[in-house]
């Protein structure tokens, strides 16, 4: 087995990746810092890129650590493989998680290929809060036929295994997570002890992967999706109470603001479903309306990292497991009923609010992340 000597670490200009690079250096690896440019802000007519400062910080960290610094441009790949997919799904009224796709395609595919082929890396590293059975520094890796497992990060608040739930064996087998066994306070203390002042007071990164948080996300999306007017209708009566300019402005489960002269309610209006064929936004009164709570839905194209829930019951067609719809959500117990290898019915043990087509379910068995699948459609709600 080849000894790992040269590790290329993804640097974002934030504290987590900076400490990851520092820990690699302390372990004696030949560390290379690589900053990815994945979004062209000139596309939006901006004369100055808001992420320029991040690149300068990443370069400063590399200088302080005495390691190489490189920059790679993945703008075209990100646009074609991640952003257009995201926009097309928003256009159809689907809820998407671009960070999961971004990790699988950009960070753990093209980034790795560049690191291996151009920078002669033996492995890559990122600042994600996650762990694998091969260890934070691949110290427990063994023969090629042994599967690597993905686990939650040690910090339950910062755990990012949800965003890595679509990674493959090949991708995880070559990846280090140097901060995976640390808590966020420990990361901050390490950065402070090492005088990494450039990243100590930087705010956490937010928003869509590589695009960032926007002051008005609707205005941003409107640059890429043409207006498509349609009705806003009450789920209980079918009454049309308002009109909108595009279903991409709405999210299932979120509150809708309708002018008082159009419709008055003391309970608030919330999105139940988005109908692409008619551009209809269906709404209900009250955040606890039965139509908001799914009791069955269909998931498709599951990605199992090593073990599927069906493996633990002797390859049966019904299996119990747990799933999360968001990184911060507490796992829900559920039953999976397999129709085919690519189509599965999910029955949560208790109703789930705002399960939306396009949303990603990440599956867990205790601290192990088993993989993920996408919600295709909701079969039943408490209203059915």
Short mmCIF file of N, CA and C in Angstrom, two decimals, residues 95-97 161-166 298-303 322-327 331-332 346 355-364 369-376:
data_model
loop_
_atom_site.label_atom_id
_atom_site.label_comp_id
_atom_site.label_asym_id
_atom_site.label_seq_id
_atom_site.Cartn_x
_atom_site.Cartn_y
_atom_site.Cartn_z
N UNK A 95 -37.52 21.41 -4.17
CA UNK A 95 -36.59 21.85 -3.15
C UNK A 95 -35.26 21.12 -3.35
N UNK A 96 -34.18 21.86 -3.52
CA UNK A 96 -32.90 21.23 -3.83
C UNK A 96 -31.88 21.53 -2.74
N UNK A 97 -30.88 20.66 -2.64
CA UNK A 97 -29.77 20.83 -1.70
C UNK A 97 -28.48 20.85 -2.53
N UNK A 161 -22.07 15.53 8.11
CA UNK A 161 -22.20 14.27 7.38
C UNK A 161 -23.38 14.31 6.41
N UNK A 162 -24.42 15.07 6.74
CA UNK A 162 -25.57 15.19 5.83
C UNK A 162 -25.13 15.65 4.45
N UNK A 163 -24.22 16.64 4.40
CA UNK A 163 -23.78 17.18 3.12
C UNK A 163 -22.81 16.26 2.38
N UNK A 164 -22.33 15.22 3.06
CA UNK A 164 -21.40 14.26 2.45
C UNK A 164 -22.08 12.93 2.15
N UNK A 165 -23.39 12.87 2.34
CA UNK A 165 -24.11 11.60 2.29
C UNK A 165 -24.20 10.99 0.90
N UNK A 166 -23.84 11.74 -0.15
CA UNK A 166 -23.88 11.19 -1.52
C UNK A 166 -22.50 10.78 -2.02
N UNK A 298 -42.30 8.83 -1.56
CA UNK A 298 -41.47 7.96 -2.40
C UNK A 298 -40.12 8.62 -2.62
N UNK A 299 -39.05 7.86 -2.41
CA UNK A 299 -37.69 8.34 -2.66
C UNK A 299 -37.09 7.55 -3.80
N UNK A 300 -36.12 8.15 -4.49
CA UNK A 300 -35.55 7.49 -5.67
C UNK A 300 -34.02 7.63 -5.69
N UNK A 301 -33.41 6.80 -6.53
CA UNK A 301 -31.96 6.82 -6.78
C UNK A 301 -31.15 6.85 -5.48
N UNK A 302 -31.39 5.91 -4.56
CA UNK A 302 -30.63 5.93 -3.31
C UNK A 302 -29.14 5.68 -3.56
N UNK A 303 -28.32 6.38 -2.79
CA UNK A 303 -26.87 6.19 -2.82
C UNK A 303 -26.47 5.61 -1.47
N UNK A 322 -33.26 5.37 10.23
CA UNK A 322 -33.54 6.75 10.60
C UNK A 322 -33.11 7.67 9.47
N UNK A 323 -33.77 8.81 9.33
CA UNK A 323 -33.41 9.75 8.26
C UNK A 323 -33.51 11.18 8.76
N UNK A 324 -32.77 12.07 8.11
CA UNK A 324 -32.83 13.51 8.37
C UNK A 324 -33.07 14.23 7.06
N UNK A 325 -33.91 15.27 7.09
CA UNK A 325 -34.20 16.07 5.90
C UNK A 325 -33.34 17.32 5.83
N UNK A 326 -32.68 17.66 6.93
CA UNK A 326 -31.77 18.79 6.96
C UNK A 326 -30.62 18.46 7.90
N UNK A 327 -29.52 19.20 7.75
CA UNK A 327 -28.34 18.93 8.56
C UNK A 327 -28.65 19.03 10.05
N UNK A 331 -32.80 12.99 13.71
CA UNK A 331 -33.22 11.88 12.84
C UNK A 331 -34.61 11.36 13.19
N UNK A 332 -35.39 11.06 12.14
CA UNK A 332 -36.72 10.49 12.30
C UNK A 332 -36.63 8.97 12.09
N UNK A 346 -41.02 5.45 1.72
CA UNK A 346 -40.59 5.77 3.07
C UNK A 346 -41.81 6.10 3.91
N UNK A 355 -42.19 17.82 4.04
CA UNK A 355 -41.37 16.97 3.17
C UNK A 355 -41.64 17.40 1.73
N UNK A 356 -40.59 17.73 0.99
CA UNK A 356 -40.78 18.36 -0.32
C UNK A 356 -40.07 17.58 -1.42
N UNK A 357 -40.68 17.44 -2.59
CA UNK A 357 -40.00 16.82 -3.73
C UNK A 357 -38.67 17.52 -4.04
N UNK A 358 -37.64 16.72 -4.25
CA UNK A 358 -36.30 17.25 -4.50
C UNK A 358 -35.43 17.28 -3.26
N UNK A 359 -36.08 17.27 -2.09
CA UNK A 359 -35.33 17.30 -0.84
C UNK A 359 -34.56 15.99 -0.65
N UNK A 360 -33.43 16.08 0.04
CA UNK A 360 -32.58 14.91 0.25
C UNK A 360 -32.80 14.34 1.65
N UNK A 361 -33.04 13.02 1.69
CA UNK A 361 -33.09 12.29 2.96
C UNK A 361 -31.73 11.64 3.16
N UNK A 362 -31.06 11.96 4.25
CA UNK A 362 -29.82 11.26 4.62
C UNK A 362 -30.17 10.23 5.67
N UNK A 363 -29.66 9.01 5.50
CA UNK A 363 -30.03 7.90 6.38
C UNK A 363 -28.90 7.57 7.35
N UNK A 364 -29.32 7.20 8.56
CA UNK A 364 -28.35 6.95 9.64
C UNK A 364 -28.66 5.66 10.37
N UNK A 369 -23.50 7.32 8.83
CA UNK A 369 -24.33 7.82 7.73
C UNK A 369 -24.32 6.77 6.63
N UNK A 370 -25.47 6.21 6.33
CA UNK A 370 -25.56 5.11 5.37
C UNK A 370 -25.60 5.58 3.92
N UNK A 371 -26.10 6.80 3.70
CA UNK A 371 -26.24 7.31 2.34
C UNK A 371 -27.42 8.25 2.26
N UNK A 372 -27.97 8.41 1.06
CA UNK A 372 -29.08 9.37 0.90
C UNK A 372 -29.93 9.00 -0.30
N UNK A 373 -31.06 9.68 -0.40
CA UNK A 373 -31.96 9.53 -1.55
C UNK A 373 -32.79 10.80 -1.67
N UNK A 374 -33.37 11.00 -2.84
CA UNK A 374 -34.15 12.21 -3.11
C UNK A 374 -35.64 11.91 -3.05
N UNK A 375 -36.39 12.80 -2.41
CA UNK A 375 -37.86 12.66 -2.39
C UNK A 375 -38.40 12.96 -3.79
N UNK A 376 -39.15 12.00 -4.35
CA UNK A 376 -39.78 12.21 -5.65
C UNK A 376 -41.16 12.86 -5.50
#
